[in-house]
PDB file of N, CA and C in Angstrom:
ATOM      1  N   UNK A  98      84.078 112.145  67.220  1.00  0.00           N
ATOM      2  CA  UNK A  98      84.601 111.774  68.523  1.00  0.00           C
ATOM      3  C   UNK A  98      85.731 112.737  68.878  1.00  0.00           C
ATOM      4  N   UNK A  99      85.572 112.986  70.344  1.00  0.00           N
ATOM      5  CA  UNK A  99      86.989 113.960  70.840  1.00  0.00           C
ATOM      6  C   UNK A  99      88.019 113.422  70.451  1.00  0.00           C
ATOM      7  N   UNK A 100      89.226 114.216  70.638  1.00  0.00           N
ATOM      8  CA  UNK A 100      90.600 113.781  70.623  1.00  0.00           C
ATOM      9  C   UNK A 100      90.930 113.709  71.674  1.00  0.00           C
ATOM     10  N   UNK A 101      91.474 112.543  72.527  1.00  0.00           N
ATOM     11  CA  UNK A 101      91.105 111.940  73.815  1.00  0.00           C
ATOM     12  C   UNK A 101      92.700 112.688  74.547  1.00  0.00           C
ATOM     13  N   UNK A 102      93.346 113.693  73.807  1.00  0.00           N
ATOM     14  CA  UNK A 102      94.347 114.175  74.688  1.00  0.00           C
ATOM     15  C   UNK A 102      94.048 115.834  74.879  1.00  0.00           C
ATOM     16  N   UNK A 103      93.044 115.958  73.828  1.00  0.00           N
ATOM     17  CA  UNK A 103      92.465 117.679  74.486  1.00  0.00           C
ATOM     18  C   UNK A 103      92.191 117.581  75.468  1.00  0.00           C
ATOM     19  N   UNK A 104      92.440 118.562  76.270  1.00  0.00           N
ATOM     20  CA  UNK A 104      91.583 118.870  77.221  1.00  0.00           C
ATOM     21  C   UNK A 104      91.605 120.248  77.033  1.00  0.00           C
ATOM     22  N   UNK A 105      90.506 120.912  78.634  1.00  0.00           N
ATOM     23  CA  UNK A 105      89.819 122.059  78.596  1.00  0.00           C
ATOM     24  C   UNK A 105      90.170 122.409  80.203  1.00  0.00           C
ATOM     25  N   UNK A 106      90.205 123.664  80.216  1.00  0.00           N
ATOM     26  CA  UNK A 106      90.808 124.337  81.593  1.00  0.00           C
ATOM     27  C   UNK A 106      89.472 125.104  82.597  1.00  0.00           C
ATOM     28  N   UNK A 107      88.771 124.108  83.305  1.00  0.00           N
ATOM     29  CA  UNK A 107      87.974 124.345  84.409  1.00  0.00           C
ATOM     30  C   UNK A 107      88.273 125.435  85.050  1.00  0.00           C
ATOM     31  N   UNK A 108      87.707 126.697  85.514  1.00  0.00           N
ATOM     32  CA  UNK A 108      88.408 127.457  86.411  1.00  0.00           C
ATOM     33  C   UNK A 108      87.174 127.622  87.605  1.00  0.00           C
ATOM     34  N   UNK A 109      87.332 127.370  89.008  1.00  0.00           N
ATOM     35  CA  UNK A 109      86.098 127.486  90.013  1.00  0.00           C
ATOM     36  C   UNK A 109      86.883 127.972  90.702  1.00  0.00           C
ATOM     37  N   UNK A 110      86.208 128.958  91.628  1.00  0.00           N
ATOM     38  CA  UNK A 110      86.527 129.713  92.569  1.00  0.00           C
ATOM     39  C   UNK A 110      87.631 129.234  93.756  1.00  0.00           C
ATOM     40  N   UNK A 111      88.961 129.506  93.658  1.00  0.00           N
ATOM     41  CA  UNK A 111      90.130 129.065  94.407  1.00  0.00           C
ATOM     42  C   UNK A 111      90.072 127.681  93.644  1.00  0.00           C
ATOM     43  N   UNK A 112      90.012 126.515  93.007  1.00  0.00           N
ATOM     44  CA  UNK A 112      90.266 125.804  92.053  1.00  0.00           C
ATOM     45  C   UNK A 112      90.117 125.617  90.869  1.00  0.00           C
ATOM     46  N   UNK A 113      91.655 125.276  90.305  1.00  0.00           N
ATOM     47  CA  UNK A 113      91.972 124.980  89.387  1.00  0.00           C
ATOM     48  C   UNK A 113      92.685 123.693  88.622  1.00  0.00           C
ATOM     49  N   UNK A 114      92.068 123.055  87.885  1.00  0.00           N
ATOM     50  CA  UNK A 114      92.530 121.702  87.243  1.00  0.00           C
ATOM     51  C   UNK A 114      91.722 121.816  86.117  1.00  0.00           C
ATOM     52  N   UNK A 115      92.359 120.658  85.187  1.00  0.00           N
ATOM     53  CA  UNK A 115      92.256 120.062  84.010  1.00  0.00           C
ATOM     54  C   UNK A 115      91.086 119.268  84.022  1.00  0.00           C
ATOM     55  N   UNK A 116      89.945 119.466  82.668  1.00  0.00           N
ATOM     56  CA  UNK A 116      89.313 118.713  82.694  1.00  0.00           C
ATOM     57  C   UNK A 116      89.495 117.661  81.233  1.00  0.00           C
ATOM     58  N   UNK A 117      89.577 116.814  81.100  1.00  0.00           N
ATOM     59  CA  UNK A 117      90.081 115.675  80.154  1.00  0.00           C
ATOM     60  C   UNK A 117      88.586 115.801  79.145  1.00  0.00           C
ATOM     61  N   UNK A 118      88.703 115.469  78.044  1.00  0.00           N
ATOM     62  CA  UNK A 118      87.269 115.651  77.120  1.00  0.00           C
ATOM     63  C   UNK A 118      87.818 114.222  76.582  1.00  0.00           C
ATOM     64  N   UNK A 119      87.061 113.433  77.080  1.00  0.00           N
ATOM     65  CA  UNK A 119      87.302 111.902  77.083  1.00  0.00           C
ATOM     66  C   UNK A 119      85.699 111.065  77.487  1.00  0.00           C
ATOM     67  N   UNK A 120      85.429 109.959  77.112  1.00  0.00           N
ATOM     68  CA  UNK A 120      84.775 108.860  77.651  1.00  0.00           C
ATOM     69  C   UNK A 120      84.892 108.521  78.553  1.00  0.00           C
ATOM     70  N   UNK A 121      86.815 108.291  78.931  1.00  0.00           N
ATOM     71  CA  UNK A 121      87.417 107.669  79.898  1.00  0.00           C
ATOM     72  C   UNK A 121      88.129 108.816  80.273  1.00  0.00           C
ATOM     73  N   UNK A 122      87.792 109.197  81.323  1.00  0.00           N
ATOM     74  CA  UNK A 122      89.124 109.889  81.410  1.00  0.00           C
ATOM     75  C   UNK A 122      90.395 109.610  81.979  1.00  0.00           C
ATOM     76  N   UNK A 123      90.522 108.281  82.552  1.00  0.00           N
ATOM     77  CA  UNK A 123      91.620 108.034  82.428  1.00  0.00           C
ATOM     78  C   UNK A 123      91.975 106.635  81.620  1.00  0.00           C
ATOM     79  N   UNK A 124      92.443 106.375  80.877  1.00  0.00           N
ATOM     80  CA  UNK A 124      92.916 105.617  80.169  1.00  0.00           C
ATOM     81  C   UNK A 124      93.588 104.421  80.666  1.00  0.00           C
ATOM     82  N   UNK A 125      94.192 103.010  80.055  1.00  0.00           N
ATOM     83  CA  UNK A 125      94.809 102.241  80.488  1.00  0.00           C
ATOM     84  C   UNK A 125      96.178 102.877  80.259  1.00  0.00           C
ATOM     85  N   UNK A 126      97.019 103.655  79.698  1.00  0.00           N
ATOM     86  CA  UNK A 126      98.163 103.987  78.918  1.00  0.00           C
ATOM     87  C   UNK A 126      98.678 104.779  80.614  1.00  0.00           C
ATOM     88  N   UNK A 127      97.489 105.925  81.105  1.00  0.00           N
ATOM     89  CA  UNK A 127      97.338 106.853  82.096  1.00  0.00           C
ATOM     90  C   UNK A 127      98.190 105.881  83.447  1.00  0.00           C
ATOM     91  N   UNK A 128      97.602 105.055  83.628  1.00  0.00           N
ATOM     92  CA  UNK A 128      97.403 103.835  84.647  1.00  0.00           C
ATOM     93  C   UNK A 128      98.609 103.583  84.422  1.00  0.00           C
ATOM     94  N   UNK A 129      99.277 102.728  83.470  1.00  0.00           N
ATOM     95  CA  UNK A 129     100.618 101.901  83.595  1.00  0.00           C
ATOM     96  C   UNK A 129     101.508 103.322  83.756  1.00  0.00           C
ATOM     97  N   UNK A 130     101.495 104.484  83.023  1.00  0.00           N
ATOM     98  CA  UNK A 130     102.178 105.447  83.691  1.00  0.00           C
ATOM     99  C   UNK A 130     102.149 105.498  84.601  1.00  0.00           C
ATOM    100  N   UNK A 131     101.507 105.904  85.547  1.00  0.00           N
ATOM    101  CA  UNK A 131     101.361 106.463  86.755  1.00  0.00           C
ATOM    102  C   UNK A 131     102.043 105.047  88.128  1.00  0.00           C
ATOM    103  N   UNK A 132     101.561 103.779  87.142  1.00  0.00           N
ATOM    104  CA  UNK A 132     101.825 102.695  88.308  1.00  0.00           C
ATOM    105  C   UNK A 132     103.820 102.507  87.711  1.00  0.00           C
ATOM    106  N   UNK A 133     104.301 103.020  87.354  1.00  0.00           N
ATOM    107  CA  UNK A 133     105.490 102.960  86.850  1.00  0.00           C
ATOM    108  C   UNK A 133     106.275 103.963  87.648  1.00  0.00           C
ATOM    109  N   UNK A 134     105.698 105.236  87.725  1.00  0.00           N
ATOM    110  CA  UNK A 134     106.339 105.950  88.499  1.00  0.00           C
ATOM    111  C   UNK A 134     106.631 105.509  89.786  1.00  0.00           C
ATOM    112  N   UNK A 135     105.117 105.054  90.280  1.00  0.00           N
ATOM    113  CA  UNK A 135     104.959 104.409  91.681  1.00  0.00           C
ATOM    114  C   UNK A 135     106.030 103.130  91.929  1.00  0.00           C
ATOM    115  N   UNK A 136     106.364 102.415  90.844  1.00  0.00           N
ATOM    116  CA  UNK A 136     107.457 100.908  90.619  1.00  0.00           C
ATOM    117  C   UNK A 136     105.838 100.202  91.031  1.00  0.00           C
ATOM    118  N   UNK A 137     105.024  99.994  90.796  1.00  0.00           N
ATOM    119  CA  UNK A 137     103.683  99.084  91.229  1.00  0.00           C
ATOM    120  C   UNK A 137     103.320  98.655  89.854  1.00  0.00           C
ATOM    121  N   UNK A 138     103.929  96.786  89.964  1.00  0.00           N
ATOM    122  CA  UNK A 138     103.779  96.218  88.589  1.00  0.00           C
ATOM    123  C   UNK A 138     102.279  96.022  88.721  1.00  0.00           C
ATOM    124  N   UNK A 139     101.449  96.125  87.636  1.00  0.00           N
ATOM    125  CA  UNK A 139     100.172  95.679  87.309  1.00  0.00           C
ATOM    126  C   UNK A 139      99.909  94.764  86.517  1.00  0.00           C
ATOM    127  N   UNK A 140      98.912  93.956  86.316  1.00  0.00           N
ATOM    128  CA  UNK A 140      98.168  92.990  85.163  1.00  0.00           C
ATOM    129  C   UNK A 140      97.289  93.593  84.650  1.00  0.00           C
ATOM    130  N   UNK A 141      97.096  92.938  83.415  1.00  0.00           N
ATOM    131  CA  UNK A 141      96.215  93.912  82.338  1.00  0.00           C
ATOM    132  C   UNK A 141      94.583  94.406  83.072  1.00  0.00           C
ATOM    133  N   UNK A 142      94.381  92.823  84.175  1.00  0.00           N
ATOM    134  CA  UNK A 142      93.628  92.930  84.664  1.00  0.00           C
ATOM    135  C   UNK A 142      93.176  94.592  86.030  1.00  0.00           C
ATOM    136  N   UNK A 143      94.186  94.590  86.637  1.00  0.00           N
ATOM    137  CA  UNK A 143      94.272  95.217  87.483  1.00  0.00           C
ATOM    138  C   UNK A 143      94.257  96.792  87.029  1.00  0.00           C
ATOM    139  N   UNK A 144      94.953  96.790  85.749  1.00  0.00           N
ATOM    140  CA  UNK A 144      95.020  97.789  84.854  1.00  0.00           C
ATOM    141  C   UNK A 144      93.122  98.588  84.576  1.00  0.00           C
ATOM    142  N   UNK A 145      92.857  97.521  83.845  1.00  0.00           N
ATOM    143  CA  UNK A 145      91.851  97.962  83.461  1.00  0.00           C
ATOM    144  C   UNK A 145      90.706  98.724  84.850  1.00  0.00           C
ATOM    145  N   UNK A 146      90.696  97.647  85.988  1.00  0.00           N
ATOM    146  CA  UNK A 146      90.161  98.013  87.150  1.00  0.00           C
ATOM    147  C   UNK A 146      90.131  99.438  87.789  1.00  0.00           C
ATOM    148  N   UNK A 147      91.603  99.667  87.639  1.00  0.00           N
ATOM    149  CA  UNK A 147      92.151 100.947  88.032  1.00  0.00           C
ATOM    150  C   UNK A 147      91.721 101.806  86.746  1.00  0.00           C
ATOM    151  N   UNK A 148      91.838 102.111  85.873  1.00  0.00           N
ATOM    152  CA  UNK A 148      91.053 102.985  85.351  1.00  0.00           C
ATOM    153  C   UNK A 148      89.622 103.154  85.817  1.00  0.00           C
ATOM    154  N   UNK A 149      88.642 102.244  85.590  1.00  0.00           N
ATOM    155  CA  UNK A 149      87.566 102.309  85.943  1.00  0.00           C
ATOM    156  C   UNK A 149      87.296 103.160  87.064  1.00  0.00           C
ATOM    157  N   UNK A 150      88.324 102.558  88.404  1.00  0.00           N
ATOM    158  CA  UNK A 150      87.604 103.339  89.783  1.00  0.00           C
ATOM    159  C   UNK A 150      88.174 104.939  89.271  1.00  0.00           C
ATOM    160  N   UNK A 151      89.388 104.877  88.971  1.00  0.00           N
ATOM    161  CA  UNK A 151      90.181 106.422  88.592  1.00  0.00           C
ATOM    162  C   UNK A 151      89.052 107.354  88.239  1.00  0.00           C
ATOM    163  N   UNK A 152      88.024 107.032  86.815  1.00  0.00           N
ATOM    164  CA  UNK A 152      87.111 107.615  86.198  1.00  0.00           C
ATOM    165  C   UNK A 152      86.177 107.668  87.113  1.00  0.00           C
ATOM    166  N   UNK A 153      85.510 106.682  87.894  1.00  0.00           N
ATOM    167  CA  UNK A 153      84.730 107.145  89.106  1.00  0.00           C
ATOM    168  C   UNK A 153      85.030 108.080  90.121  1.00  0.00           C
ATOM    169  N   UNK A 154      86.400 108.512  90.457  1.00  0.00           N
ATOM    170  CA  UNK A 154      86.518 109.422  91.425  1.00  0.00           C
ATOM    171  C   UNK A 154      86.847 110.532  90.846  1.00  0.00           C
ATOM    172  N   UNK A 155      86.877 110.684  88.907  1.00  0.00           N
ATOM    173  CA  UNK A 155      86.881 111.892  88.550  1.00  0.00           C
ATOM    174  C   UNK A 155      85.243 112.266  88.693  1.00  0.00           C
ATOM    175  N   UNK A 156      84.350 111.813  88.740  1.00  0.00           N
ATOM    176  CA  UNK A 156      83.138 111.650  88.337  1.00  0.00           C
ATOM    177  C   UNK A 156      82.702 112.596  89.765  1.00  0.00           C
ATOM    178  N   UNK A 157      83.010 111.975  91.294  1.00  0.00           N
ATOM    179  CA  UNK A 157      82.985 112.748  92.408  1.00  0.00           C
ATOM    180  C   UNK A 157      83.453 114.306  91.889  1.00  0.00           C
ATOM    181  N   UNK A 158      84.711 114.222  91.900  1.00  0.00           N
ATOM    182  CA  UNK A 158      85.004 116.014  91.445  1.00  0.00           C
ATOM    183  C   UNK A 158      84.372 116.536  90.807  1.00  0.00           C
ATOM    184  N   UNK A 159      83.436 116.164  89.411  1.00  0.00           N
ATOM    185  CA  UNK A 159      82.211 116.812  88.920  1.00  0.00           C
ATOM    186  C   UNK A 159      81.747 117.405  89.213  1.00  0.00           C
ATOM    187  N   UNK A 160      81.310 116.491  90.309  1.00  0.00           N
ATOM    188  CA  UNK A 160      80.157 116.653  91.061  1.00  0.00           C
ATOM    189  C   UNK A 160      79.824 118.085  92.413  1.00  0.00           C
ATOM    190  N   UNK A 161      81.527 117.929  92.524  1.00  0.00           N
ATOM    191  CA  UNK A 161      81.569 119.230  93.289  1.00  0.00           C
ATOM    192  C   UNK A 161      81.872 120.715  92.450  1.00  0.00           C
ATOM    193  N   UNK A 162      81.607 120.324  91.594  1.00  0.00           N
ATOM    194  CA  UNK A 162      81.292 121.789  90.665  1.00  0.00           C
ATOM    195  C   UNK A 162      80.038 122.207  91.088  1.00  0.00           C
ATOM    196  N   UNK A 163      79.119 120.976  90.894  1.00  0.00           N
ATOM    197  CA  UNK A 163      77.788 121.596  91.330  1.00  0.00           C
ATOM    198  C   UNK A 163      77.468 122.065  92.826  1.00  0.00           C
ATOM    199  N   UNK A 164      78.179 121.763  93.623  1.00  0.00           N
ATOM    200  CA  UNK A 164      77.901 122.555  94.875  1.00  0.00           C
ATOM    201  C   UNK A 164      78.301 124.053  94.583  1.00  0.00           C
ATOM    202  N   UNK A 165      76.966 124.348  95.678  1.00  0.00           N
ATOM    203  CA  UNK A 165      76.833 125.941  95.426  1.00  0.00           C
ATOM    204  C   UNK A 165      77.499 126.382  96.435  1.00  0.00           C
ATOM    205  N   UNK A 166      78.093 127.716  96.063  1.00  0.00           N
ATOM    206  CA  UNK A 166      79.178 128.546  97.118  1.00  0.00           C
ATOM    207  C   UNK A 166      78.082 129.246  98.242  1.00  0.00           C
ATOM    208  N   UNK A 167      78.856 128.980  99.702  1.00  0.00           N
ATOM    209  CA  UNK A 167      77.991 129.566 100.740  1.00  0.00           C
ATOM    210  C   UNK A 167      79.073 131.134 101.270  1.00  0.00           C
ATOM    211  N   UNK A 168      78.182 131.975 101.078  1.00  0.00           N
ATOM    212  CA  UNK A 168      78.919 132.926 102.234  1.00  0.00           C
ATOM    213  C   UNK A 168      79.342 132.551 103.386  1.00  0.00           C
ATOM    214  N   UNK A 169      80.820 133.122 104.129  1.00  0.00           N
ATOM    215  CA  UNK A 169      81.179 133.292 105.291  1.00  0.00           C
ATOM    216  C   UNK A 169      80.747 133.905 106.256  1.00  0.00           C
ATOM    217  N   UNK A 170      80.735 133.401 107.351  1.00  0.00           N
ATOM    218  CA  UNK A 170      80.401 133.979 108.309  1.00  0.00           C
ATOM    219  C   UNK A 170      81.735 135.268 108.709  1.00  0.00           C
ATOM    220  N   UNK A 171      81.041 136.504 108.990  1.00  0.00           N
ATOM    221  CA  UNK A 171      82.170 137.997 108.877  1.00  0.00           C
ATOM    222  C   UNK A 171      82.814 137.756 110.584  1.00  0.00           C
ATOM    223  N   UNK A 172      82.125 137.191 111.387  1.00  0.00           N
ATOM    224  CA  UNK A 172      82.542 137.290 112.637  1.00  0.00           C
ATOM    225  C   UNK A 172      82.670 135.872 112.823  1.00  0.00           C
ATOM    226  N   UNK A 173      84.081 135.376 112.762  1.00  0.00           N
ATOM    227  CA  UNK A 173      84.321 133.824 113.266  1.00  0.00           C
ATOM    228  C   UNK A 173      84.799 134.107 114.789  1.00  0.00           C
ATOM    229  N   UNK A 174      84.646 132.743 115.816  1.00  0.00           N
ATOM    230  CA  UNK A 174      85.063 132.978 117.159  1.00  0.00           C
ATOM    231  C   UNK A 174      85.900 131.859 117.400  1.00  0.00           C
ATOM    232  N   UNK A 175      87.160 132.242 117.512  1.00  0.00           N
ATOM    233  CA  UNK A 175      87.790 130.762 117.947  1.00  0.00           C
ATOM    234  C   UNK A 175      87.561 130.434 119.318  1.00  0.00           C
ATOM    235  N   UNK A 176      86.832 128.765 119.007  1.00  0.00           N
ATOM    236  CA  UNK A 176      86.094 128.088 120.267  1.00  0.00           C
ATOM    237  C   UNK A 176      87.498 127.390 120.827  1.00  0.00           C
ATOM    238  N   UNK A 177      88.549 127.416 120.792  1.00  0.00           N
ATOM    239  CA  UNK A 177      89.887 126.779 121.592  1.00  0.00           C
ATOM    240  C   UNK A 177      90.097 127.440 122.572  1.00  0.00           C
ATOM    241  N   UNK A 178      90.463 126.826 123.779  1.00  0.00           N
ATOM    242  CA  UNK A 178      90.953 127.281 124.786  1.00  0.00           C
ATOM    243  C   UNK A 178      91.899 128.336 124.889  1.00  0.00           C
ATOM    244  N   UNK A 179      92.649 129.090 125.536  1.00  0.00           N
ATOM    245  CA  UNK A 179      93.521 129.410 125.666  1.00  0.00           C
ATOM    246  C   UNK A 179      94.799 128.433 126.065  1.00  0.00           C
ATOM    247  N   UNK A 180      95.814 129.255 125.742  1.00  0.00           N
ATOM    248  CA  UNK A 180      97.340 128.383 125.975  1.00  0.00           C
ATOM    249  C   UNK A 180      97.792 128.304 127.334  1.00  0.00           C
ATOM    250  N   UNK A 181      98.000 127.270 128.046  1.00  0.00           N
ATOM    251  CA  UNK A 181      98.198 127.059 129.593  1.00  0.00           C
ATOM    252  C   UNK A 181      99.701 126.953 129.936  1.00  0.00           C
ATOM    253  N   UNK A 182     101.162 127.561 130.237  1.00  0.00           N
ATOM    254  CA  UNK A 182     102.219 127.392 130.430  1.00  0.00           C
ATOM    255  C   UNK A 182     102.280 126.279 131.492  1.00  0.00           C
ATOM    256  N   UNK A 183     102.605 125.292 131.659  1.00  0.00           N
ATOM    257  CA  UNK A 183     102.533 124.157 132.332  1.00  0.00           C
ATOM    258  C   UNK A 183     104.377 123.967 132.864  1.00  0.00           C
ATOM    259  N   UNK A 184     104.789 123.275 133.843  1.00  0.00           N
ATOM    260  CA  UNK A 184     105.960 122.517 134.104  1.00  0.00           C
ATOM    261  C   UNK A 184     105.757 121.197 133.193  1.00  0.00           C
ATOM    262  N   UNK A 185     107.075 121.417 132.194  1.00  0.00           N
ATOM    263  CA  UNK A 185     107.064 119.894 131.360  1.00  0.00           C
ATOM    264  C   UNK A 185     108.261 119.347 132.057  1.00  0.00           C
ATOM    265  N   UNK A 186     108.407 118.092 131.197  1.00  0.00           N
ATOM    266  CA  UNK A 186     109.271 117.067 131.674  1.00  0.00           C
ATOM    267  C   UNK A 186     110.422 117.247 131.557  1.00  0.00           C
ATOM    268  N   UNK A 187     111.350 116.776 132.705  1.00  0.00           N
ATOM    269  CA  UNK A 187     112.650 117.231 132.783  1.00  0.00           C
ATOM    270  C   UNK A 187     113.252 116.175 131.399  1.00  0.00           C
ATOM    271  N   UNK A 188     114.413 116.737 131.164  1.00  0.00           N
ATOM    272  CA  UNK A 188     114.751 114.911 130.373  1.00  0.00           C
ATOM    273  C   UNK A 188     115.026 114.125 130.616  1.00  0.00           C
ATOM    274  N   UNK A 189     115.762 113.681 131.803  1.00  0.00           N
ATOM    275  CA  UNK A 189     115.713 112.309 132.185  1.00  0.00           C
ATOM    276  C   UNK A 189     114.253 111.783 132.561  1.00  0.00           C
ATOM    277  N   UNK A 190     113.241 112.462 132.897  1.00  0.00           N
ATOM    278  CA  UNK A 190     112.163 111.806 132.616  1.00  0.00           C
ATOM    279  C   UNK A 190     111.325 111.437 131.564  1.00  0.00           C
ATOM    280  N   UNK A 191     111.391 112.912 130.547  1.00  0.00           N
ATOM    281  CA  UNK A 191     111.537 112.198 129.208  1.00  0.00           C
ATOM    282  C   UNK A 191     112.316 110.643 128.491  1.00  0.00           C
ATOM    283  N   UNK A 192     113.506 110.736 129.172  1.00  0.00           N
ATOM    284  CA  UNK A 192     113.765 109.857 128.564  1.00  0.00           C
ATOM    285  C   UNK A 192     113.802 108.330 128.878  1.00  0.00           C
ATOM    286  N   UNK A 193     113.692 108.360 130.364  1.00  0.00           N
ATOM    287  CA  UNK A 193     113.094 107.402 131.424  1.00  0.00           C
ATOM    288  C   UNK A 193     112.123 105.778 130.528  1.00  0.00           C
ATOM    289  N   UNK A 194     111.452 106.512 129.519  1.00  0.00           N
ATOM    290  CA  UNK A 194     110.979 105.313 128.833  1.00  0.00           C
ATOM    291  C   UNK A 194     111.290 104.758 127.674  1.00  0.00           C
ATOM    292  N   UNK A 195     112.388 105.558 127.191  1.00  0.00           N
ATOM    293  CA  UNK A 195     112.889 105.137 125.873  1.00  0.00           C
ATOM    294  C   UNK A 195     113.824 103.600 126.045  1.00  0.00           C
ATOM    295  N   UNK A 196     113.267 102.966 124.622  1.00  0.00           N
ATOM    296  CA  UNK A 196     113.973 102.150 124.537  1.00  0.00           C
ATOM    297  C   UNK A 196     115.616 101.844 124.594  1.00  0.00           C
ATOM    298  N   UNK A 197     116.057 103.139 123.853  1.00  0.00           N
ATOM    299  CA  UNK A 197     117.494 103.313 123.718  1.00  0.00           C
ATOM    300  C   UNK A 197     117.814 105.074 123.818  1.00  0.00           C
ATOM    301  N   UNK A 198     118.630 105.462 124.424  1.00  0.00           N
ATOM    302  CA  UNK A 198     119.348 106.588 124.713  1.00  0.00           C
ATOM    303  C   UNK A 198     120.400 106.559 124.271  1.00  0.00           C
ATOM    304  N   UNK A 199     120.838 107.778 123.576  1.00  0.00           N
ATOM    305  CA  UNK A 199     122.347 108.074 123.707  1.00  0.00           C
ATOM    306  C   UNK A 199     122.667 109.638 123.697  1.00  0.00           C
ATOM    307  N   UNK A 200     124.041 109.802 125.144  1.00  0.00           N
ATOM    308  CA  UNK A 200     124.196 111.486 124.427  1.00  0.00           C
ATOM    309  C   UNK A 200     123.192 112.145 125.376  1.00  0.00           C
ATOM    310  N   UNK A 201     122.052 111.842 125.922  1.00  0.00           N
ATOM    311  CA  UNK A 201     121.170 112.709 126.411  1.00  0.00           C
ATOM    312  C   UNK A 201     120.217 112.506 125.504  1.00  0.00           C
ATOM    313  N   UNK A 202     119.742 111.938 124.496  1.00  0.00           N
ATOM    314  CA  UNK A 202     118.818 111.788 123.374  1.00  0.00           C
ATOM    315  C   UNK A 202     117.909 110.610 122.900  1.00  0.00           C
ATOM    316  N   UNK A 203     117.095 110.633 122.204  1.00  0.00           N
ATOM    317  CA  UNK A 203     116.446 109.253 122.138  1.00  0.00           C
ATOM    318  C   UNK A 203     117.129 108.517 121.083  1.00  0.00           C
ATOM    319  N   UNK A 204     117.205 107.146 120.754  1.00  0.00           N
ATOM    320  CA  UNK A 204     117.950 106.688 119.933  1.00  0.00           C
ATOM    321  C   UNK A 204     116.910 105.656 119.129  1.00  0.00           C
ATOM    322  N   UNK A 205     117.057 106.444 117.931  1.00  0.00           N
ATOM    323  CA  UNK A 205     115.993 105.245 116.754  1.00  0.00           C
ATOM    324  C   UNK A 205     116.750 104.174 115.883  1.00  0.00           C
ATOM    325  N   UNK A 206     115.727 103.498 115.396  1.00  0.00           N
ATOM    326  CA  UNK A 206     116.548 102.689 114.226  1.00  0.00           C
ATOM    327  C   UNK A 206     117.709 103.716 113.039  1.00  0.00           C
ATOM    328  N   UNK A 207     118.568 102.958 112.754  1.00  0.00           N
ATOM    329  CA  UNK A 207     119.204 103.820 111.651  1.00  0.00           C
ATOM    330  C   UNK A 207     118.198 104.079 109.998  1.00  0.00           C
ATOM    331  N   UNK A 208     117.420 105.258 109.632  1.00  0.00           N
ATOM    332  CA  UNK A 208     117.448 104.666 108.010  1.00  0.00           C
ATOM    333  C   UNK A 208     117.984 105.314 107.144  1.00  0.00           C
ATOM    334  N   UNK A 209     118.127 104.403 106.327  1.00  0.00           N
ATOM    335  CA  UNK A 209     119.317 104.553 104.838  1.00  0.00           C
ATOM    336  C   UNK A 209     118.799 105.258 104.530  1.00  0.00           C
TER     337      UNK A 209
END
């Protein structure tokens, strides 16, 4: 059986990450880390859950190994409009709908 903290260094074209040589690749140990950093208390239950889906969405990234690389197109055309100089809003009309003003400015909640 692997040693479930080797891992092996994937390298694909413009990506790069870690691939875990595991069963699981992410672990319950992985999980309460990660939900610790976050402060997100878990149950053993919830624990275990979250690994599970974790290992399923490593399972997606796999998967995009196997997509095959397409050539670029050499002549791209940007389909956007051009830039239109317009008359914008004076500021008192800007500010005409704000809840609170001050100063000439809009005025938000305070946050700490």
């Amino acid at each position: 059986m692997p040693d479930e903290t080797a891992h092996t260094e994937t390298l694909t074209p413009g990506l790069r990450h870690l691939r875990y040589m595991s069963d699981t690749p992410v672990d319950a140990d992985e999980v309460r880390h990660v939900a610790e950093l976050a402060r997100v208390d878990l149950d053993e239950d919830e624990v275990e859950e979250f690994a599970a889906q974790f290992a399923d969405i490593l399972e997606y990234f796999d998967a995009l190994d196997e997509v095959p690389e397409v050539d670029r197109e050499d002549e791209l055309v940007n389909v956007m409009r051009a830039d239109e100089v317009r008359e914008g809003l004076t500021q008192e009309e800007a500010l005409s709908n704000a809840a609170e003003t001050e100063d000439g400015f809009f005025k938000g909640p305070r946050v700490s």
